[in-house]
Amino acid sequence: MEIREVNLAVSNICNASCLFCPRSFVTVEKDKRFMSVSLVERIMEEVTKPEFKAQHPVVHAACAENGEPFLNPDILDILRTVRAHGLEVTLFSNFSLITEKIALVIITENLTGSIHFNIDGVTPESYKAVKGLDLKTVENNIKRFIEIRDSMKSPIKLLGHIITQATYYNAVMKEYVRPPAKFKEPLHPEDRELTLLKVKSILNPLSDTVGIDSVLFWAERYSGYPRSGPFRCPNLERVKHVAYINPEGDAYACCFDVGNELVIGNVNEDSLYEIAKSNRRKDLVKKLEEGRFEEIGFPCTRVDCCQGVRV
């Protein structure tokens, strides 16, 4: 079970409140919200040592799959630290905070290889119904980023994702026979195809992509009853090969474990090498392989919410 990627929760909070994301159900203490540069430096020093790489060929780092990275005041220095150690970087952001000034730094210093983002509605109203953010701000930030990037011939790619309010609402109604846990009226008309066309018109087709995502039901695990199985862990390969680390240094199960419930070690107490070969990690993987979700505990007891539904 070699580790090939480190996934850094550089921010454990988000300024969006996405309809499909359980982040807003999880309370995070103020002093545990952001990863420090010193912790990132320590992790990078370990994963790039020859003796570590001989067992775990880490070449890539992802930042903030479950939080907004640009809320962390040290995000640019964190990215510089990762890049200085020769790793590729993937960012996940809602783009609401990537101003022109920040974009210039990212592009000039080549601090990431790609940025994933969501635009989940074609109108300000339908977009806000999903994310609680201002669509105009996000669109302007993306457009300006692309202008600067293309003028500087930067290789940074943008990857857009779309899950509209109506798409998610209808999928939850079909699978769980109730409205989404975070749904608030009104229900806007389905606009995923229009959203797709609009986002395509913003992006550069030579370097960027956008698509309509499968629906995952992360937010629904905090409300109602599970669907009947049988289900398997769809994220098993990532559990096996990605080290997920939160701001406190906890190594946890996977990106679907938003509340970091399944902690298998802490890099402030043990090396990542030791955590990677630990019995706790082996036991977690074995139970996932065998579908023993009740023994693992939450959130794996709601593995039904990890299943993708193609719309």
Coordinates of C-alpha atoms in Angstrom, one line a residue:
M1 CA 0.0 0.0 0.0
E2 CA 2.5 2.5 -1.1
I3 CA 1.7 6.2 -0.7
R4 CA 1.8 8.2 -4.0
E5 CA 0.2 11.4 -3.0
V6 CA -0.2 13.6 0.1
N7 CA -3.6 15.4 0.5
L8 CA -3.1 18.5 2.7
A9 CA -6.2 19.9 4.4
V10 CA -4.6 23.4 4.4
S11 CA -8.0 24.8 5.4
N12 CA -10.6 23.0 7.5
I13 CA -13.3 25.6 6.8
C14 CA -15.0 27.1 3.7
N15 CA -16.7 30.3 2.9
A16 CA -19.2 28.4 0.7
S17 CA -22.0 26.2 1.9
C18 CA -22.5 23.8 -1.0
L19 CA -25.8 21.9 -1.1
F20 CA -23.9 18.6 -1.5
C21 CA -21.1 19.2 1.0
P22 CA -21.3 18.3 4.7
R23 CA -18.6 20.8 5.7
S24 CA -21.1 23.1 7.4
F25 CA -22.2 20.2 9.6
V26 CA -18.7 20.0 11.1
T27 CA -17.6 22.4 13.8
V28 CA -13.9 23.3 13.7
E29 CA -12.2 25.1 16.6
K30 CA -10.6 28.4 15.6
D31 CA -7.1 27.3 16.3
K32 CA -7.5 24.1 14.2
R33 CA -8.7 25.6 11.0
F34 CA -5.5 26.2 9.1
M35 CA -2.4 24.1 8.4
S36 CA 0.9 25.8 9.2
V37 CA 3.8 26.3 6.9
S38 CA 6.1 24.6 9.4
L39 CA 3.9 21.4 9.3
V40 CA 3.9 21.4 5.5
E41 CA 7.7 21.8 5.5
R42 CA 8.1 18.8 7.9
I43 CA 5.8 16.6 5.8
M44 CA 7.6 17.6 2.6
E45 CA 11.0 17.0 4.1
E46 CA 10.0 13.4 5.0
V47 CA 8.2 12.4 1.8
T48 CA 11.1 13.6 -0.4
K49 CA 13.8 11.7 1.5
P50 CA 15.4 8.9 -0.6
E51 CA 14.6 6.3 2.0
F52 CA 10.9 7.3 2.1
K53 CA 10.6 7.5 -1.7
A54 CA 12.1 4.0 -2.0
Q55 CA 8.9 2.7 -0.3
H56 CA 6.4 5.5 -1.1
P57 CA 7.0 7.3 -4.4
V58 CA 5.1 10.5 -3.6
V59 CA 5.2 12.9 -6.5
H60 CA 2.0 14.9 -6.0
A61 CA 0.2 17.0 -3.4
A62 CA -3.5 18.1 -3.3
C63 CA -4.6 21.1 -1.3
A64 CA -7.9 21.6 0.4
E65 CA -10.3 19.1 -1.1
N66 CA -12.6 19.8 1.9
G67 CA -12.1 23.5 2.6
E68 CA -11.2 26.7 0.8
P69 CA -7.4 26.9 0.7
F70 CA -7.4 30.7 0.1
L71 CA -8.9 31.3 3.5
N72 CA -5.5 30.2 4.9
P73 CA -3.4 33.4 5.2
D74 CA -0.3 31.3 4.6
I75 CA -1.5 29.5 1.5
L76 CA 1.0 31.0 -1.0
D77 CA 3.9 30.1 1.3
I78 CA 2.5 26.6 1.7
L79 CA 2.4 26.2 -2.1
R80 CA 5.9 27.6 -2.4
T81 CA 7.1 25.0 0.2
V82 CA 5.5 22.1 -1.7
R83 CA 6.8 23.3 -5.0
A84 CA 10.3 23.8 -3.6
H85 CA 10.4 20.1 -2.8
G86 CA 9.6 19.2 -6.4
L87 CA 6.1 17.9 -6.0
E88 CA 3.3 18.6 -8.4
V89 CA 0.3 20.5 -6.9
T90 CA -3.4 20.3 -7.5
L91 CA -5.6 23.0 -5.9
F92 CA -9.4 22.8 -5.1
S93 CA -11.0 26.3 -4.8
N94 CA -14.4 27.9 -5.3
F95 CA -12.4 30.8 -6.9
S96 CA -14.2 33.5 -4.8
L97 CA -10.9 34.6 -3.2
I98 CA -8.5 34.2 -6.1
T99 CA -8.1 37.9 -6.8
E100 CA -6.0 39.4 -9.6
K101 CA -3.2 39.9 -7.1
I102 CA -3.2 36.3 -5.9
A103 CA -3.6 35.1 -9.5
L104 CA -0.5 37.0 -10.5
V105 CA 1.6 35.3 -7.8
I106 CA 0.2 31.8 -8.6
I107 CA 0.9 32.2 -12.3
T108 CA 4.2 34.0 -12.1
E109 CA 5.7 31.5 -9.6
N110 CA 4.0 28.5 -11.2
L111 CA 2.6 27.4 -7.8
T112 CA 0.2 24.8 -9.1
G113 CA -0.3 22.6 -12.1
S114 CA -4.1 22.7 -12.0
I115 CA -7.1 24.2 -10.1
H116 CA -10.4 22.4 -9.7
F117 CA -13.5 24.6 -9.2
N118 CA -17.3 24.3 -9.3
I119 CA -19.8 26.6 -11.0
D120 CA -23.2 25.1 -10.2
G121 CA -25.7 27.4 -11.7
V122 CA -26.1 29.7 -14.7
T123 CA -27.9 32.6 -12.9
P124 CA -26.7 34.4 -9.7
E125 CA -29.8 33.0 -8.0
S126 CA -29.4 29.3 -9.0
Y127 CA -25.7 29.5 -8.3
K128 CA -26.2 31.0 -4.8
A129 CA -28.8 28.3 -4.1
V130 CA -26.1 25.7 -4.4
K131 CA -23.0 27.5 -3.0
G132 CA -24.2 30.6 -1.1
L133 CA -21.6 32.7 -3.0
D134 CA -21.7 35.6 -5.5
L135 CA -21.5 34.3 -9.1
K136 CA -20.3 37.6 -10.6
T137 CA -17.3 37.6 -8.3
V138 CA -16.3 34.1 -9.1
E139 CA -16.8 34.5 -12.9
N140 CA -14.7 37.7 -12.9
N141 CA -11.9 36.0 -10.9
I142 CA -11.8 33.1 -13.3
K143 CA -11.8 35.3 -16.4
R144 CA -9.0 37.5 -15.0
F145 CA -7.0 34.4 -14.0
I146 CA -7.3 33.0 -17.6
E147 CA -6.4 36.4 -19.1
I148 CA -3.2 36.6 -17.0
R149 CA -2.4 32.9 -17.5
D150 CA -2.8 33.0 -21.2
S151 CA -0.9 36.2 -21.6
M152 CA 2.1 34.7 -19.7
K153 CA 1.7 31.3 -21.5
S154 CA 1.4 29.5 -18.2
P155 CA 0.6 25.7 -18.3
I156 CA -1.7 25.9 -15.3
K157 CA -5.0 24.1 -16.2
L158 CA -8.5 24.9 -14.9
L159 CA -10.9 22.0 -14.4
G160 CA -14.6 23.0 -14.0
H161 CA -17.3 20.9 -12.4
I162 CA -21.1 21.3 -12.4
I163 CA -23.7 20.0 -10.0
T164 CA -26.8 22.2 -10.1
Q165 CA -29.4 22.6 -7.5
A166 CA -32.1 20.8 -9.5
T167 CA -29.7 18.0 -10.4
Y168 CA -28.8 17.3 -6.8
Y169 CA -32.4 17.8 -5.5
N170 CA -33.8 15.3 -8.0
A171 CA -31.0 12.8 -7.4
V172 CA -31.6 12.9 -3.6
M173 CA -35.4 12.7 -4.1
K174 CA -34.9 9.6 -6.3
E175 CA -32.4 7.8 -4.0
Y176 CA -33.6 8.9 -0.5
V177 CA -37.3 9.9 -1.2
R178 CA -36.9 13.2 0.6
P179 CA -35.4 16.7 -0.1
P180 CA -31.7 17.2 0.5
A181 CA -30.6 17.9 4.1
K182 CA -29.4 21.4 3.2
F183 CA -32.1 22.3 0.7
K184 CA -33.8 25.7 1.0
E185 CA -36.6 26.9 -1.3
P186 CA -37.1 27.9 -4.0
L187 CA -36.2 25.1 -6.3
H188 CA -34.8 26.6 -9.5
P189 CA -35.3 25.1 -12.9
E190 CA -32.7 22.7 -14.2
D191 CA -29.9 24.7 -15.8
R192 CA -27.0 22.3 -16.0
E193 CA -26.7 22.4 -19.8
L194 CA -26.9 26.2 -19.9
T195 CA -24.3 26.3 -17.1
L196 CA -22.1 24.0 -19.1
L197 CA -22.3 26.2 -22.1
K198 CA -21.6 29.3 -20.1
V199 CA -18.6 27.9 -18.3
K200 CA -17.2 26.6 -21.7
S201 CA -17.5 30.1 -23.0
I202 CA -15.3 31.4 -20.2
L203 CA -12.6 28.7 -20.3
N204 CA -9.8 28.2 -22.9
P205 CA -10.6 25.0 -24.7
L206 CA -7.0 24.4 -25.5
S207 CA -6.0 24.0 -21.8
D208 CA -9.2 23.8 -19.7
T209 CA -12.1 21.4 -19.3
V210 CA -15.5 21.4 -17.7
G211 CA -18.1 18.7 -17.2
I212 CA -21.3 17.7 -15.4
D213 CA -20.3 15.6 -12.4
S214 CA -21.8 12.5 -11.0
V215 CA -23.8 13.2 -7.8
L216 CA -22.4 12.1 -4.5
F217 CA -24.4 12.4 -1.3
W218 CA -21.9 13.4 1.3
A219 CA -24.2 15.9 3.0
E220 CA -27.0 13.3 3.3
R221 CA -25.0 11.2 5.8
Y222 CA -25.9 13.7 8.5
S223 CA -29.6 13.4 8.0
G224 CA -32.2 10.6 7.5
Y225 CA -31.7 6.9 6.9
P226 CA -29.3 5.1 4.7
R227 CA -30.2 3.4 1.4
S228 CA -30.1 -0.4 1.5
G229 CA -26.9 -2.0 0.1
P230 CA -24.9 -3.9 -0.7
F231 CA -22.3 -1.2 -1.1
R232 CA -18.5 -1.2 -1.5
C233 CA -16.1 1.6 -0.7
P234 CA -15.7 3.5 -4.0
N235 CA -12.7 5.4 -2.6
L236 CA -10.6 2.3 -1.6
E237 CA -7.7 2.9 -3.9
R238 CA -7.3 6.5 -2.7
V239 CA -7.4 5.2 0.9
K240 CA -4.6 2.8 0.0
H241 CA -2.4 5.3 -1.8
V242 CA -3.1 8.8 -0.5
A243 CA -2.0 10.2 2.8
Y244 CA -4.7 12.6 4.1
I245 CA -3.5 15.1 6.7
N246 CA -5.4 17.8 8.5
P247 CA -4.2 21.0 10.1
E248 CA -3.5 19.3 13.4
G249 CA -1.3 16.7 11.8
D250 CA -3.9 14.0 12.0
A251 CA -3.7 11.3 9.3
Y252 CA -7.3 10.4 8.5
A253 CA -9.1 8.0 6.2
C254 CA -10.0 9.9 3.0
C255 CA -11.5 13.0 1.4
F256 CA -15.0 11.7 2.1
D257 CA -14.2 11.8 5.8
V258 CA -14.9 15.5 6.1
G259 CA -15.0 15.6 9.9
N260 CA -11.7 13.6 10.2
E261 CA -13.5 11.0 12.2
L262 CA -11.3 8.1 11.3
V263 CA -7.8 9.1 12.5
I264 CA -5.0 6.5 12.0
G265 CA -2.1 8.6 13.4
N266 CA -0.6 12.0 13.8
V267 CA 2.5 13.2 12.0
N268 CA 3.5 15.3 15.1
E269 CA 3.8 12.1 17.1
D270 CA 4.9 9.5 14.5
S271 CA 6.6 9.8 11.1
L272 CA 4.4 9.4 8.1
Y273 CA 6.4 6.3 7.3
E274 CA 5.5 4.7 10.6
I275 CA 1.8 5.7 10.1
A276 CA 1.8 4.2 6.6
K277 CA 2.9 0.8 7.9
S278 CA 0.9 0.9 11.1
N279 CA -1.6 -1.8 12.1
R280 CA -4.3 0.8 12.4
R281 CA -4.0 1.7 8.7
K282 CA -3.8 -1.9 7.6
D283 CA -6.8 -2.7 9.7
L284 CA -8.8 0.1 8.2
V285 CA -8.0 -1.0 4.7
K286 CA -8.8 -4.6 5.4
K287 CA -12.2 -3.8 6.9
L288 CA -13.0 -1.5 3.9
E289 CA -12.0 -4.3 1.5
E290 CA -14.3 -6.7 3.3
G291 CA -17.2 -4.3 3.6
R292 CA -17.1 -4.3 7.4
F293 CA -18.4 -0.7 7.7
E294 CA -20.2 -1.0 11.0
E295 CA -17.0 -2.1 12.6
I296 CA -15.2 0.9 11.2
G297 CA -17.8 3.4 12.4
F298 CA -19.0 6.8 11.1
P299 CA -18.8 8.0 8.3
C300 CA -18.2 4.6 6.8
T301 CA -21.5 3.4 8.3
R302 CA -23.0 5.7 5.7
V303 CA -21.1 4.3 2.8
D304 CA -24.4 4.7 0.8
C305 CA -23.6 8.4 0.6
C306 CA -20.3 7.7 -1.1
Q307 CA -21.8 6.1 -4.1
G308 CA -21.8 8.2 -7.3
V309 CA -25.0 8.5 -9.3
R310 CA -24.6 9.5 -13.0
V311 CA -27.2 12.0 -14.1

